[in-house]
XYZ file of C-alpha atoms in Angstrom:
276
model
C 3.431 -4.973 24.710
C 0.277 -3.783 26.434
C -1.321 -2.625 23.129
C -0.306 -5.807 21.345
C -1.905 -7.911 24.042
C -5.043 -5.743 24.049
C -5.487 -5.985 20.305
C -4.646 -9.660 20.323
C -7.548 -10.283 22.681
C -10.043 -8.053 20.864
C -9.341 -8.620 17.134
C -8.789 -11.574 14.796
C -5.038 -10.989 14.980
C -2.964 -12.513 17.749
C -0.730 -10.463 19.996
C 2.261 -12.033 18.236
C 1.011 -10.814 14.833
C 0.374 -7.340 16.189
C 3.828 -7.244 17.637
C 5.239 -8.166 14.228
C 3.316 -5.253 12.752
C 4.762 -2.911 15.365
C 8.244 -4.150 14.493
C 8.012 -2.864 10.920
C 6.767 0.473 12.210
C 9.765 0.698 14.488
C 12.073 -0.152 11.562
C 10.498 2.789 9.708
C 11.568 5.032 12.592
C 8.118 5.509 14.101
C 7.939 5.969 17.873
C 5.538 4.143 20.212
C 2.726 6.690 19.976
C 2.945 6.901 16.169
C 2.761 3.106 15.944
C -0.215 2.924 18.241
C -2.032 5.617 16.289
C -1.333 3.825 12.968
C -2.149 0.247 13.988
C -5.955 0.485 13.424
C -5.418 1.168 9.732
C -2.924 -1.656 9.398
C -5.313 -4.088 11.130
C -8.239 -3.058 8.933
C -6.247 -3.437 5.692
C -4.756 -6.783 6.756
C -8.211 -8.085 7.670
C -9.760 -6.693 4.464
C -7.117 -8.057 2.149
C -6.353 -11.393 3.876
C -2.644 -10.553 3.727
C -0.203 -11.247 6.548
C -0.356 -8.380 9.043
C 3.425 -7.934 9.110
C 3.522 -7.647 5.316
C 0.696 -5.081 5.286
C 2.512 -3.071 8.000
C 5.673 -3.138 5.880
C 3.727 -2.032 2.778
C 2.044 0.856 4.537
C 5.082 2.158 6.376
C 7.251 2.052 3.237
C 4.607 3.832 1.134
C 3.892 6.475 3.746
C 7.589 7.189 4.128
C 8.190 7.289 0.360
C 5.406 9.831 -0.139
C 6.658 11.926 2.794
C 3.427 11.584 4.759
C 2.937 10.909 8.484
C 2.104 7.847 10.587
C -1.279 9.481 11.226
C -2.061 8.974 7.528
C -2.048 5.172 7.946
C -5.840 4.823 7.807
C -6.006 7.028 4.679
C -3.429 4.829 2.974
C -5.262 1.693 4.082
C -8.489 2.998 2.597
C -6.796 3.897 -0.688
C -5.175 0.497 -1.068
C -8.393 -1.319 -0.090
C -10.389 0.703 -2.612
C -7.847 0.141 -5.374
C -7.707 -3.606 -4.702
C -11.534 -3.787 -4.708
C -12.108 -1.742 -7.853
C -9.170 -2.820 -10.024
C -7.732 -6.202 -11.035
C -4.982 -6.264 -8.366
C -4.435 -6.885 -4.686
C -2.730 -5.192 -1.755
C 0.433 -7.225 -2.179
C 0.651 -6.275 -5.862
C 0.099 -2.598 -5.124
C 2.750 -2.754 -2.357
C 5.217 -4.228 -4.833
C 4.495 -1.526 -7.350
C 4.851 1.235 -4.758
C 8.450 0.066 -4.069
C 9.443 1.228 -7.544
C 7.316 4.334 -8.101
C 6.492 5.833 -4.683
C 9.885 7.480 -4.101
C 9.668 9.276 -7.471
C 6.040 10.153 -7.085
C 6.715 11.419 -3.513
C 9.572 13.607 -4.747
C 7.164 15.179 -7.235
C 4.661 15.830 -4.454
C 2.056 13.551 -6.076
C -0.762 12.075 -4.021
C -1.015 8.390 -3.229
C -4.605 8.394 -4.498
C -3.550 9.406 -8.007
C -0.692 6.881 -8.112
C -3.138 4.192 -7.058
C -5.489 5.169 -9.919
C -2.644 4.843 -12.461
C -1.546 1.497 -11.065
C -5.145 0.239 -11.004
C -5.634 1.149 -14.677
C -2.400 -0.746 -15.531
C -3.518 -3.771 -13.512
C -6.755 -3.905 -15.485
C -4.615 -4.458 -18.578
C -2.500 -7.149 -16.866
C 0.453 -4.905 -15.861
C 0.901 -5.469 -12.176
C 3.401 -5.488 -9.299
C 6.969 -4.507 -10.086
C 6.115 -4.278 -13.820
C 3.508 -1.605 -13.103
C 5.731 0.266 -10.636
C 8.656 0.288 -13.122
C 6.466 1.398 -16.016
C 4.964 4.334 -14.085
C 8.351 5.298 -12.640
C 9.784 5.443 -16.202
C 6.937 7.627 -17.384
C 7.453 10.041 -14.557
C 11.264 10.132 -14.687
C 11.235 10.605 -18.480
C 8.790 13.494 -18.220
C 10.820 14.982 -15.394
C 14.107 14.927 -17.361
C 13.036 14.871 -20.989
C 15.304 14.499 -23.969
C 15.075 17.210 -26.615
C 12.662 15.031 -28.602
C 10.485 14.417 -25.560
C 10.476 18.100 -24.566
C 9.329 19.002 -28.085
C 6.390 16.556 -27.900
C 5.500 17.736 -24.385
C 5.409 21.322 -25.528
C 3.464 20.450 -28.634
C 0.708 18.715 -26.652
C 0.780 20.900 -23.514
C 1.914 18.107 -21.179
C 3.381 19.404 -17.911
C 4.974 17.298 -15.166
C 4.429 20.244 -12.773
C 0.727 19.642 -12.718
C -0.848 17.255 -10.161
C -0.655 13.631 -11.271
C -4.425 13.605 -11.710
C -4.189 16.572 -14.081
C -1.190 14.997 -15.844
C -3.137 11.769 -16.426
C -6.039 13.722 -17.865
C -3.758 15.691 -20.148
C -2.187 12.518 -21.438
C -5.554 10.836 -21.961
C -6.844 13.932 -23.835
C -3.755 14.029 -26.026
C -3.822 10.349 -26.938
C -7.582 10.333 -27.571
C -7.043 12.353 -30.758
C -4.314 10.132 -32.206
C -4.352 7.067 -34.451
C -3.129 3.769 -33.067
C 0.257 4.200 -34.798
C 0.620 7.740 -33.466
C -0.278 6.517 -29.992
C 2.443 3.871 -30.019
C 5.018 6.278 -31.388
C 4.225 9.024 -28.840
C 4.097 6.466 -25.949
C 7.534 5.153 -26.910
C 8.898 8.693 -27.114
C 7.508 9.864 -23.768
C 7.828 6.658 -21.717
C 10.538 4.588 -23.410
C 10.333 0.904 -24.176
C 9.881 -0.136 -20.520
C 7.198 2.424 -19.783
C 5.137 2.616 -22.959
C 2.890 -0.400 -22.212
C 1.924 1.127 -18.864
C 1.249 4.526 -20.414
C -0.889 3.004 -23.132
C -2.865 1.073 -20.496
C -3.677 4.427 -18.775
C -4.589 6.413 -21.889
C -6.525 3.604 -23.539
C -8.841 3.016 -20.560
C -12.385 4.196 -21.193
C -13.653 7.358 -19.590
C -16.127 5.261 -17.603
C -13.348 3.042 -16.230
C -11.079 5.991 -15.448
C -13.818 8.068 -13.761
C -15.173 5.090 -11.779
C -11.760 4.118 -10.389
C -10.816 7.710 -9.675
C -14.086 8.317 -7.777
C -13.767 5.098 -5.796
C -10.178 5.837 -4.688
C -10.643 9.558 -3.979
C -13.789 8.790 -1.923
C -12.417 5.760 -0.102
C -12.641 6.927 3.466
C -13.705 3.985 5.686
C -13.246 1.443 2.849
C -10.719 -0.724 4.740
C -12.833 -0.881 7.911
C -15.963 -1.801 5.981
C -14.142 -4.516 4.084
C -12.583 -5.831 7.337
C -16.035 -6.006 8.918
C -17.398 -8.082 5.998
C -14.411 -10.366 6.064
C -14.781 -10.833 9.853
C -18.418 -11.743 9.624
C -17.643 -15.229 8.319
C -16.956 -18.577 9.918
C -13.270 -18.229 9.184
C -13.242 -14.729 10.599
C -14.899 -15.837 13.793
C -12.454 -18.792 14.124
C -9.531 -16.422 13.699
C -10.960 -14.151 16.400
C -11.416 -17.157 18.736
C -7.852 -18.306 18.216
C -6.581 -14.823 18.876
C -8.537 -14.648 22.129
C -7.195 -18.057 23.155
C -3.632 -16.866 22.643
C -4.391 -13.769 24.700
C -5.659 -16.011 27.490
C -2.529 -18.168 27.266
C -0.336 -15.058 27.598
C -2.197 -13.996 30.744
C -1.801 -17.494 32.266
C 1.886 -17.542 31.418
C 2.405 -14.085 32.976
C 0.731 -15.322 36.156
C 2.842 -18.484 36.313
C 6.098 -17.006 35.138
C 7.572 -16.274 38.675
C 6.890 -19.813 39.771
C 8.259 -21.227 36.501
C 11.407 -19.191 36.868
C 11.904 -20.536 40.415
C 11.408 -24.171 39.218
C 13.834 -23.682 36.299
C 16.497 -22.234 38.622
C 16.115 -25.072 41.125
C 16.346 -27.797 38.402
C 19.335 -26.005 36.864
C 21.058 -25.870 40.255
C 20.421 -29.601 40.834
C 21.720 -30.506 37.364
C 24.883 -28.472 37.848
C 25.490 -30.116 41.199
């Protein structure tokens, strides 16, 4: 309560909104200290993206849990999502929706959130977003993890290994597909990813080297991205109005706290008279 009130008075978010963010952290099993340590990243990403703070908290806690990381990684995740949303044709809500489908599989394979964000960003640039992107990438990874005999033959033929890091896997796939005709690309994508995943795989392998390298560099060097974006978003008339409203709510809470004993006394007296 104390931290929610403090942040409500000093940021654009109200104490009520901060408390909602804490609620989702509690639902994820985080204790008080973990939640307090993680809240700066949540606030920065929510301010940077313009998304509801509770939704952003839910997205970050779900993703961090799915990848098997810690509450202390919240700022890192916030920076990755902010960079991906800035440098690809998607937003934080869309990335959060995609993570719901692919993050548990990627986490089980010990892949990094940065590389998953790169793959989702490349798909988004081709119009494959949200649950569609998450499902497509999940299908690619699950198929490569448990390949059919035909898939295994193709993987061995082209030297594709699911045991590599996701960054290395994406580079292997891009190198393989670069030497194929369009018909061969479609056939191999269908074999490796299935009907539901082939469009996502083709979006990844057909992206130019410039696009792939730029997005990879932006996401892997994203430290501080959410805070910088939040600062820019806050330095506007709307941002200042939001901060003012938050401060007003904080003042209202303080006034209520001061008056609460007297109000309780009045309520009890009126109730007693009404019952009489």
